[in-house]
Tab-separated table of C-alpha atoms and ligand atoms in Angstrom:
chain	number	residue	atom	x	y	z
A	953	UNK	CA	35.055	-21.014	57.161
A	954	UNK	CA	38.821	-20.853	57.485
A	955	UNK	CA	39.404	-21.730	54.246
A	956	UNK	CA	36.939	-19.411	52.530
A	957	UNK	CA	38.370	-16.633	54.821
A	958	UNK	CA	41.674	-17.351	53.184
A	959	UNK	CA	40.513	-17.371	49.900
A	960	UNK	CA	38.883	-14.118	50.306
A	961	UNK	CA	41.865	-12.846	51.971
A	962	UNK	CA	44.260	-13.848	49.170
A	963	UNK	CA	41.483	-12.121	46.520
A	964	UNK	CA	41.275	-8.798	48.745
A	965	UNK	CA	45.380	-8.927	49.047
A	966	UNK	CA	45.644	-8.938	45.201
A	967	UNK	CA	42.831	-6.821	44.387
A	968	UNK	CA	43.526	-2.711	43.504
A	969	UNK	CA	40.138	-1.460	42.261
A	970	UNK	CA	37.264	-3.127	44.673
A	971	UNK	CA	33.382	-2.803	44.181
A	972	UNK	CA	30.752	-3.116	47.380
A	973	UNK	CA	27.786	-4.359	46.234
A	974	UNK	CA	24.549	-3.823	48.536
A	975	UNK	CA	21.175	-6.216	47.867
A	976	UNK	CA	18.276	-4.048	46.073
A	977	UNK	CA	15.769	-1.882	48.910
A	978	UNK	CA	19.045	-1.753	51.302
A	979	UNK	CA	18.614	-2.349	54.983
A	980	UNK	CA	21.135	-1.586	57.946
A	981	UNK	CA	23.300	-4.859	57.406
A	982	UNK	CA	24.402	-4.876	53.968
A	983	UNK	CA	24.945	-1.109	53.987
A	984	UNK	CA	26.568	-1.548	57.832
A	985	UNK	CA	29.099	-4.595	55.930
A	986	UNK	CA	29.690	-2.306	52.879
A	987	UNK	CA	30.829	0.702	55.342
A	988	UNK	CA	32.733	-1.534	57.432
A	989	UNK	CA	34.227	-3.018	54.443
A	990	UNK	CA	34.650	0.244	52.617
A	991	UNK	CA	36.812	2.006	55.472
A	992	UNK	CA	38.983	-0.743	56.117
A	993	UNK	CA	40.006	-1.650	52.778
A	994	UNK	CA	40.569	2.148	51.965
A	995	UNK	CA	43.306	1.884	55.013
A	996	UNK	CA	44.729	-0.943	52.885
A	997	UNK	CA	45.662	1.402	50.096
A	998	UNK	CA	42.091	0.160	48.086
A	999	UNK	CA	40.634	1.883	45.679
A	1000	UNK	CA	36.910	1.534	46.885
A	1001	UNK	CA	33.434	2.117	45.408
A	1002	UNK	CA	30.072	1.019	46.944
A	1003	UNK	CA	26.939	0.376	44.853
A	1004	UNK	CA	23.275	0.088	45.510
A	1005	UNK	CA	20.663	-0.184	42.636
A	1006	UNK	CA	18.510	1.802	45.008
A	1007	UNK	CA	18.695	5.059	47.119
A	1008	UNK	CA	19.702	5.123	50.099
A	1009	UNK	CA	16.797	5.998	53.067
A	1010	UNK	CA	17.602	8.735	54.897
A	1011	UNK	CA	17.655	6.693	58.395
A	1012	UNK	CA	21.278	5.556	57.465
A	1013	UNK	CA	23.246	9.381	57.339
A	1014	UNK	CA	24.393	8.770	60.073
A	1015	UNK	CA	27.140	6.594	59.345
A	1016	UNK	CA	30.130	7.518	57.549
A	1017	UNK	CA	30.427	7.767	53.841
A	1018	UNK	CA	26.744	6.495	53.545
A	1019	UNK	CA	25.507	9.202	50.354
A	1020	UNK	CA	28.834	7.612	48.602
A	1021	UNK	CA	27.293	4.810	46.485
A	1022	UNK	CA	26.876	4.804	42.307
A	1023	UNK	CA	23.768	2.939	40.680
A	1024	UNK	CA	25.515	2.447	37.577
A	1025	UNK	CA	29.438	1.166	36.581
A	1026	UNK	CA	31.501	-0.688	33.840
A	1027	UNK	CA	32.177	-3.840	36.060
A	1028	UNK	CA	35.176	-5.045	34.286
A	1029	UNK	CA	37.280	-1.724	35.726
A	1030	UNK	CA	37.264	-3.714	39.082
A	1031	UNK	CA	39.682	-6.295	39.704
A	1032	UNK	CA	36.812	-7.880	42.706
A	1033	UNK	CA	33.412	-7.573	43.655
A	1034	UNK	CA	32.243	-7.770	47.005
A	1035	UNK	CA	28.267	-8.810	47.110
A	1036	UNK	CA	27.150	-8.359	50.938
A	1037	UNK	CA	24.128	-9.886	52.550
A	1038	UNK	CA	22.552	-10.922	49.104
A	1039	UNK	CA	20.677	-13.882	49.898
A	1040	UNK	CA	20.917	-14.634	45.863
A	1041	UNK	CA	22.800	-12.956	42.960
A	1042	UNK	CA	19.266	-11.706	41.568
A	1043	UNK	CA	18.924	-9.855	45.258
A	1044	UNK	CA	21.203	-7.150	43.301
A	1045	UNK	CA	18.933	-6.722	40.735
A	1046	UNK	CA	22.190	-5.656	38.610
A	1047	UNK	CA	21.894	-9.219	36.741
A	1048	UNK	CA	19.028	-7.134	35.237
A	1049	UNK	CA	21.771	-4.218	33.205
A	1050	UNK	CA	24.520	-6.842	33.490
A	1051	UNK	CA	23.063	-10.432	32.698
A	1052	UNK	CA	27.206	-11.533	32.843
A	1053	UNK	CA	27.969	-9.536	35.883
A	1054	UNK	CA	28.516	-12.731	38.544
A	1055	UNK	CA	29.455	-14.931	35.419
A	1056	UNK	CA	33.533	-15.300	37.350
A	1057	UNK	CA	34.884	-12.693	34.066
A	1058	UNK	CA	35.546	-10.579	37.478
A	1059	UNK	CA	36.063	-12.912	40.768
A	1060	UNK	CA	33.122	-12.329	43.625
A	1061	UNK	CA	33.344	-12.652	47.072
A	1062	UNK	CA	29.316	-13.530	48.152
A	1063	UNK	CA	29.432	-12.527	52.177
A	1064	UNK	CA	26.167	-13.591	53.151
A	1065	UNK	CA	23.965	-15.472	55.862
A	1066	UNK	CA	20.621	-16.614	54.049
A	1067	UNK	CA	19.254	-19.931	53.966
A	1068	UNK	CA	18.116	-19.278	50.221
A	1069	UNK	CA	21.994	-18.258	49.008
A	1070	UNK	CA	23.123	-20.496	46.131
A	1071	UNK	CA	26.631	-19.848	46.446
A	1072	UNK	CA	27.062	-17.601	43.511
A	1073	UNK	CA	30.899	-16.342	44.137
A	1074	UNK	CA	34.206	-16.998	43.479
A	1075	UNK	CA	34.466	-17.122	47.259
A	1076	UNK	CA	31.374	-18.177	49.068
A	1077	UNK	CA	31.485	-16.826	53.059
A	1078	UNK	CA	27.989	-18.174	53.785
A	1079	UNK	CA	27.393	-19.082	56.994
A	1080	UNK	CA	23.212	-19.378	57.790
A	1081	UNK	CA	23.601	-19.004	61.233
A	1082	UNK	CA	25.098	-15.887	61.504
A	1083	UNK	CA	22.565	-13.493	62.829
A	1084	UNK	CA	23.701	-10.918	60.257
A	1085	UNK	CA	26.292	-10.454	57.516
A	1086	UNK	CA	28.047	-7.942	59.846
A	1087	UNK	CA	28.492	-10.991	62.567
A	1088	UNK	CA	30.668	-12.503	59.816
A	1089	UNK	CA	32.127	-9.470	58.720
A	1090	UNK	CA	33.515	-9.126	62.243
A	1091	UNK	CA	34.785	-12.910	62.247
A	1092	UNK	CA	36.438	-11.918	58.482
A	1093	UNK	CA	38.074	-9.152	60.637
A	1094	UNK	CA	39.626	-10.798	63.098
A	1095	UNK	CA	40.972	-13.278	60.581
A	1096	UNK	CA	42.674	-10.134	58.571
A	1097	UNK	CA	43.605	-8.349	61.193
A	1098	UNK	CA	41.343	-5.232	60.176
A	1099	UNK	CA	41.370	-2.877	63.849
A	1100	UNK	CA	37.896	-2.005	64.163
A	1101	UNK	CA	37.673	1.980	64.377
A	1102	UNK	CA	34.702	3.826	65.925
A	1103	UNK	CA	32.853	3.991	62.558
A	1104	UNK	CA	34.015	0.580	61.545
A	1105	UNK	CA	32.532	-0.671	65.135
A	1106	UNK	CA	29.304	1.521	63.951
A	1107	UNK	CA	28.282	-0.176	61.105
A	1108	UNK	CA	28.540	-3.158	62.530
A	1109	UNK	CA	26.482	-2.289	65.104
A	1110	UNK	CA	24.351	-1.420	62.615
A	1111	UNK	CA	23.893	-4.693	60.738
A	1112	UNK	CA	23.231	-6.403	64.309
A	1113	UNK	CA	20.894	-4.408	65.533
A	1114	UNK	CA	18.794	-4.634	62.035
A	1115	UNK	CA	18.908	-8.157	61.963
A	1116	UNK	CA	18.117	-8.788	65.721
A	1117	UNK	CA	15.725	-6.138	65.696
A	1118	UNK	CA	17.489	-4.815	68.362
A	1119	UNK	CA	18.404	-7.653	70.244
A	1120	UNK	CA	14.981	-9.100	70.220
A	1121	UNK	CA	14.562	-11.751	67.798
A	1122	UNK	CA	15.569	-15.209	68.588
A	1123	UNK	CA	18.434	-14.945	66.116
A	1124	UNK	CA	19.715	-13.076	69.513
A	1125	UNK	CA	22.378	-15.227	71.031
A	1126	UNK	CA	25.619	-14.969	73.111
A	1127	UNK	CA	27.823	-14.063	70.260
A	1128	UNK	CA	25.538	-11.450	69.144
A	1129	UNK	CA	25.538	-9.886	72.487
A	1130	UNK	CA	29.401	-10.435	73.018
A	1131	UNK	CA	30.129	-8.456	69.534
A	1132	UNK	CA	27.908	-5.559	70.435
A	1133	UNK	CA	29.661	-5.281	73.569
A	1134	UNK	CA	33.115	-5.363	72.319
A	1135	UNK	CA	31.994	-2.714	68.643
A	1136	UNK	CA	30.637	-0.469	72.096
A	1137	UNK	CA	33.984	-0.471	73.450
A	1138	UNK	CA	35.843	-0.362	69.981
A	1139	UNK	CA	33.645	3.241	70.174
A	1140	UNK	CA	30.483	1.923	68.436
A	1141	UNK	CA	27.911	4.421	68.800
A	1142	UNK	CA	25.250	2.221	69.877
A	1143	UNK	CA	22.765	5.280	70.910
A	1144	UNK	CA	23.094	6.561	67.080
A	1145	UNK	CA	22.166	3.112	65.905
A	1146	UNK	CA	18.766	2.030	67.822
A	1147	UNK	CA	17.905	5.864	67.541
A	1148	UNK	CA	17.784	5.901	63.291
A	1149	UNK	CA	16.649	2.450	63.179
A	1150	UNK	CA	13.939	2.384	65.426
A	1151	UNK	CA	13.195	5.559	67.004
A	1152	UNK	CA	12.622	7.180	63.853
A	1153	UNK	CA	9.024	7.724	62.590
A	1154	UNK	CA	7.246	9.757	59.885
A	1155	UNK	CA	3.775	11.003	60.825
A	1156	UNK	CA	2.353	8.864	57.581
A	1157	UNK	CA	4.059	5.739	59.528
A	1158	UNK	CA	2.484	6.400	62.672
A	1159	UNK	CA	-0.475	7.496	61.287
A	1160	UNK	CA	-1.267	4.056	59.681
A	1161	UNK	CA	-0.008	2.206	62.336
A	1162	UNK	CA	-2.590	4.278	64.279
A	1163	UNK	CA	-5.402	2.551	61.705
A	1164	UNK	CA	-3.236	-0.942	62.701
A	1165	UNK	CA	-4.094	-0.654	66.417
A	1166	UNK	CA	-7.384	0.919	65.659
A	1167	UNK	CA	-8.462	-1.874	63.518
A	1168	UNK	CA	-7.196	-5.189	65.384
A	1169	UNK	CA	-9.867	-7.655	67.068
A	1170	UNK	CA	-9.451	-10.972	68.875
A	1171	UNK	CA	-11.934	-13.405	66.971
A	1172	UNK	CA	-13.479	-16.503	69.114
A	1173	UNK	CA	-10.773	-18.873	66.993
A	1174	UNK	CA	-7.979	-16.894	69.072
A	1175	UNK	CA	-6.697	-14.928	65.989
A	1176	UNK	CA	-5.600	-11.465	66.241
A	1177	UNK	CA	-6.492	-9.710	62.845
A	1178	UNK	CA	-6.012	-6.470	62.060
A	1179	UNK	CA	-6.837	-4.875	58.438
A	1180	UNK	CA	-5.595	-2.045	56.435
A	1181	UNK	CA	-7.451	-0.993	53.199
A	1182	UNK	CA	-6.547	1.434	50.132
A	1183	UNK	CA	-8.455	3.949	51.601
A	1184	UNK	CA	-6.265	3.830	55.125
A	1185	UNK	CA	-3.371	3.915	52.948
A	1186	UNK	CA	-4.734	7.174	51.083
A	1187	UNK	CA	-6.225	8.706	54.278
A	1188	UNK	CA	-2.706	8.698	56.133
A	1189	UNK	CA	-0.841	9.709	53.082
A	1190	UNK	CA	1.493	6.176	53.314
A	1191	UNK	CA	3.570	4.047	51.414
A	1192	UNK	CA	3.307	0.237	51.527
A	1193	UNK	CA	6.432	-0.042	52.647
A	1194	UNK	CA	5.599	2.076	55.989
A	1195	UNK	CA	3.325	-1.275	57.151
A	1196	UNK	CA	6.673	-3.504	57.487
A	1197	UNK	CA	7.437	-3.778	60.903
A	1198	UNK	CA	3.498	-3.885	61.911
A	1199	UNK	CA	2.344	-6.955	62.084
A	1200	UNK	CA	5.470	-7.851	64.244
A	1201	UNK	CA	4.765	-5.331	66.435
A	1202	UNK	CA	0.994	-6.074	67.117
A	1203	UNK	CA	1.926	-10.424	67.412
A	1204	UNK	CA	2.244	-9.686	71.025
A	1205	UNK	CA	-1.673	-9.953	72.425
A	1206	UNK	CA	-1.695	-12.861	75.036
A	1207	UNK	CA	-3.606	-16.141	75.005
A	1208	UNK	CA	-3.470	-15.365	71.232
A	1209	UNK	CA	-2.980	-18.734	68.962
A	1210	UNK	CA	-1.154	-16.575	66.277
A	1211	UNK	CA	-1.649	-12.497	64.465
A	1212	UNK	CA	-2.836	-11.955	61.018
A	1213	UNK	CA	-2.836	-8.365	59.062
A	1214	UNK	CA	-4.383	-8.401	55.844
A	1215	UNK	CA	-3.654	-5.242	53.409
A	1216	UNK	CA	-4.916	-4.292	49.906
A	1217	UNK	CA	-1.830	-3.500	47.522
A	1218	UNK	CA	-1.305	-0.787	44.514
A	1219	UNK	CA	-1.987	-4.054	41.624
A	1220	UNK	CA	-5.330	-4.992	43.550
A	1221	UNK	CA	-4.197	-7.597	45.672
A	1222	UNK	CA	-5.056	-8.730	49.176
A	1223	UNK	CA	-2.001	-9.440	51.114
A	1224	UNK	CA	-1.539	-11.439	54.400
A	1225	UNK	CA	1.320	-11.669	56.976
A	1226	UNK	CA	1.116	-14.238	59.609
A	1227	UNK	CA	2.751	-14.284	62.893
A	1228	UNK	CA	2.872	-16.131	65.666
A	1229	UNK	CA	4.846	-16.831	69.128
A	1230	UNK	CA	2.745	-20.366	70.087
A	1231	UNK	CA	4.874	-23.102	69.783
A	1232	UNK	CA	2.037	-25.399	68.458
A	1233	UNK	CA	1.107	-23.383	64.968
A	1234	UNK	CA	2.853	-23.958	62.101
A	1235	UNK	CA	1.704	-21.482	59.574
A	1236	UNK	CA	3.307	-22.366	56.804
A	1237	UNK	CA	0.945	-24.673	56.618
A	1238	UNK	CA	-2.013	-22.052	57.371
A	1239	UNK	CA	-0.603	-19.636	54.512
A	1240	UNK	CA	-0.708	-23.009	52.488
A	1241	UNK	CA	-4.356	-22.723	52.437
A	1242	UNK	CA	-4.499	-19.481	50.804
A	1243	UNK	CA	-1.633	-20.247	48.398
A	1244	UNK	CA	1.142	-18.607	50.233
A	1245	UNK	CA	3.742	-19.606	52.460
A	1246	UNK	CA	6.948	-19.032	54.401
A	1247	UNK	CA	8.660	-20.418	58.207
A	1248	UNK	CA	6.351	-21.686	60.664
A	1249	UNK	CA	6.740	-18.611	62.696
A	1250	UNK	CA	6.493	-15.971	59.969
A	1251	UNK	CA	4.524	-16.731	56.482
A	1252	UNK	CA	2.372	-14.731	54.367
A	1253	UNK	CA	0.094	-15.140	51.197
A	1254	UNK	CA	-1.123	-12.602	48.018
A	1255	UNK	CA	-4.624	-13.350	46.481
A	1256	UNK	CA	-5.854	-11.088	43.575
A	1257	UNK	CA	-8.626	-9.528	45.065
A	1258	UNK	CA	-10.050	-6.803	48.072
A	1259	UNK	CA	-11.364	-6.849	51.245
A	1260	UNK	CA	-14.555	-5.949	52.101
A	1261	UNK	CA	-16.744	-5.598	55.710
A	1262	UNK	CA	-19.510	-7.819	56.514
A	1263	UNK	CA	-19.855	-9.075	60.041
A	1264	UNK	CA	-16.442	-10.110	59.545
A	1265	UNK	CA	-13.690	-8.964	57.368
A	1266	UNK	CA	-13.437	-10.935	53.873
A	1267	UNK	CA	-11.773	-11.554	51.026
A	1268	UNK	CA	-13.543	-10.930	47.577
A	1269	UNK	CA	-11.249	-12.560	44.786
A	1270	UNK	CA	-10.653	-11.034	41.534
A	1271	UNK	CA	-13.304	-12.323	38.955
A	1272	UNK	CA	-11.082	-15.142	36.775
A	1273	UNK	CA	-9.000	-15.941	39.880
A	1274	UNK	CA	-8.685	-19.770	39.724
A	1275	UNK	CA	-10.671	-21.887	41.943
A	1276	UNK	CA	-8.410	-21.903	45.223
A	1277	UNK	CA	-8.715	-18.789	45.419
A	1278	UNK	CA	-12.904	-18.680	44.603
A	1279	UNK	CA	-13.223	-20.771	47.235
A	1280	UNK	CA	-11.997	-18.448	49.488
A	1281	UNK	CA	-15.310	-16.460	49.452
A	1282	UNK	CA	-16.332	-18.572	52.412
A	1283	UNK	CA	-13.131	-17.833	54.688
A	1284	UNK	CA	-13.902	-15.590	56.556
A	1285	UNK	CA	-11.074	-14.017	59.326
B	2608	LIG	MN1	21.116	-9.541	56.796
């Protein structure tokens, strides 16, 4: 890492015009490593810009700077781009406007801690074990000699807490805790943080979380399911996007084997998410079965189709759907 730190260094040092990139749909890391990034490179006489293809959600204001970003720019004014916690180039969607952008024309620093990255910078500071981008952000830091000021310590704070899910995941280590500690007494405000990121609920969200609760059963197989149709998504006035986060938070019913929530999408698709905390299911290889996949902790599947109530919630495939998914008809969950 020392060496890539020094490369980066030496690209940062000669750079006059800089460009943050954040990964499409943002989340609290890469726009926690852009601020970070963005206030102390301005303190190095840097002439900064931050860009998301994406808005912003509101959750974020309150960190500094955070309505600052531009969708659109002429690449080649910048002398470096900076592409945080993208775990691929195409996670920027901006190959999409500018099929050359990551083509080397203008060098890239990729800061990143995916499994998937493929390395697509000048300067590649992967490391996959990071718990978040911020965590190596901070190392990056302390190799430059950046001082970490309250809002710097604040969106790094963010980007751990997102990724952790506040210090809950299993990605939740030592180091994790030992940064928090120290961006808390660098001023961090950790109270702002945990209250945007998870304290912070529309009435839609809750509303069809509500149906979440309402609708989850403990089969004889051990499975916790839990369903949400079109009509729950009408009925509570919600977004697709307000279900992420649910199935997590309902994978907690004892003696369970593992959780399942089915959903029914916009495009007429039936949509799983498994989860599981028993050391014995792998279900990556359950998702398998219905032509998904994933981790053997986390994986999820999409079959063209809807559900329907029998006894028993099912699946009705699309007409034309190939046969795997036909012969889902008799799966029943
Ligand atoms: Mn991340």
């Amino acid at each position: 890492m020392e060496v890539e730190f020094q490369r980066a260094k030496r690209l940062i040092d000669k750079a006059e015009r800089i460009l943050l990139i954040a990964h499409r749909k943002p989340d609290g890391d890469t726009l926690g490593t852009c601020i970070a990034l963005h206030l102390a490179l301005s303190k190095e006489s840097k002439e900064v810009q931050k860009a998301c293809i994406d808005d912003i959600p509101d959750r974020y204001t309150y960190m500094t700077d955070i309505k600052e970003y531009i969708k659109e720019f002429n690449y080649h004014e910048y002398d470096l781009l900076i592409v945080c916690d993208a775990g691929a180039s195409y996670m920027t969607d901006y190959h999409k406007i500018y099929p050359d952008i990551f083509k080397g024309e203008v060098p890239v620093i990729n800061i990143d801690h995916h499994a998937s990255n493929d390395n697509f910078g000048t300067v590649n500071i992967v490391d996959h074990h990071a718990a978040s981008t911020t965590v190596i952000l901070y190392r990056f830091f302390k190799y430059a000699g950046y001082n970490f000021t309250p809002q710097i310590a604040t969106a790094i704070l963010t980007g751990l807490y997102n990724d952790t899910g506040s210090f809950m995941h299993q990605n939740t280590s030592p180091e994790t805790l030992k940064i928090a500690g120290e961006m808390t007494a660098c001023g961090g405000r950790v109270v702002d943080v945990s209250r945007n990121l998870f304290k912070t609920t529309p009435v839609s969200t809750l509303k069809l979380w509500g149906r979440v609760l309402e609708n989850l059963k403990v089969n004889s197989e051990g499975v916790a399911l839990s369903v949400i149709t079109k009509q729950d998504f009408d009925e509570c006035e919600a977004q697709i996007d307000e279900l992420s986060g649910a199935v997590d938070f309902i994978n907690c019913v004892p003696g369970t084997k593992f959780t399942v929530l089915l959903h029914e999408d916009d495009a007429g698709n039936v949509k799983g998410s498994f989860r599981t905390r028993n050391e014995d299911v792998d279900l990556e290889e359950i998702a398998g079965k219905f032509g998904g996949g994933g981790h053997k902790k986390a994986a999820g599947f999409t079959i063209p189709g809807r559900l329907e109530k029998d006894i028993r919630w099912k699946i009705i495939p699309l007409n034309g759907a190939d046969r795997r998914h036909r012969s889902l008809r008799s799966i029943d969950l």
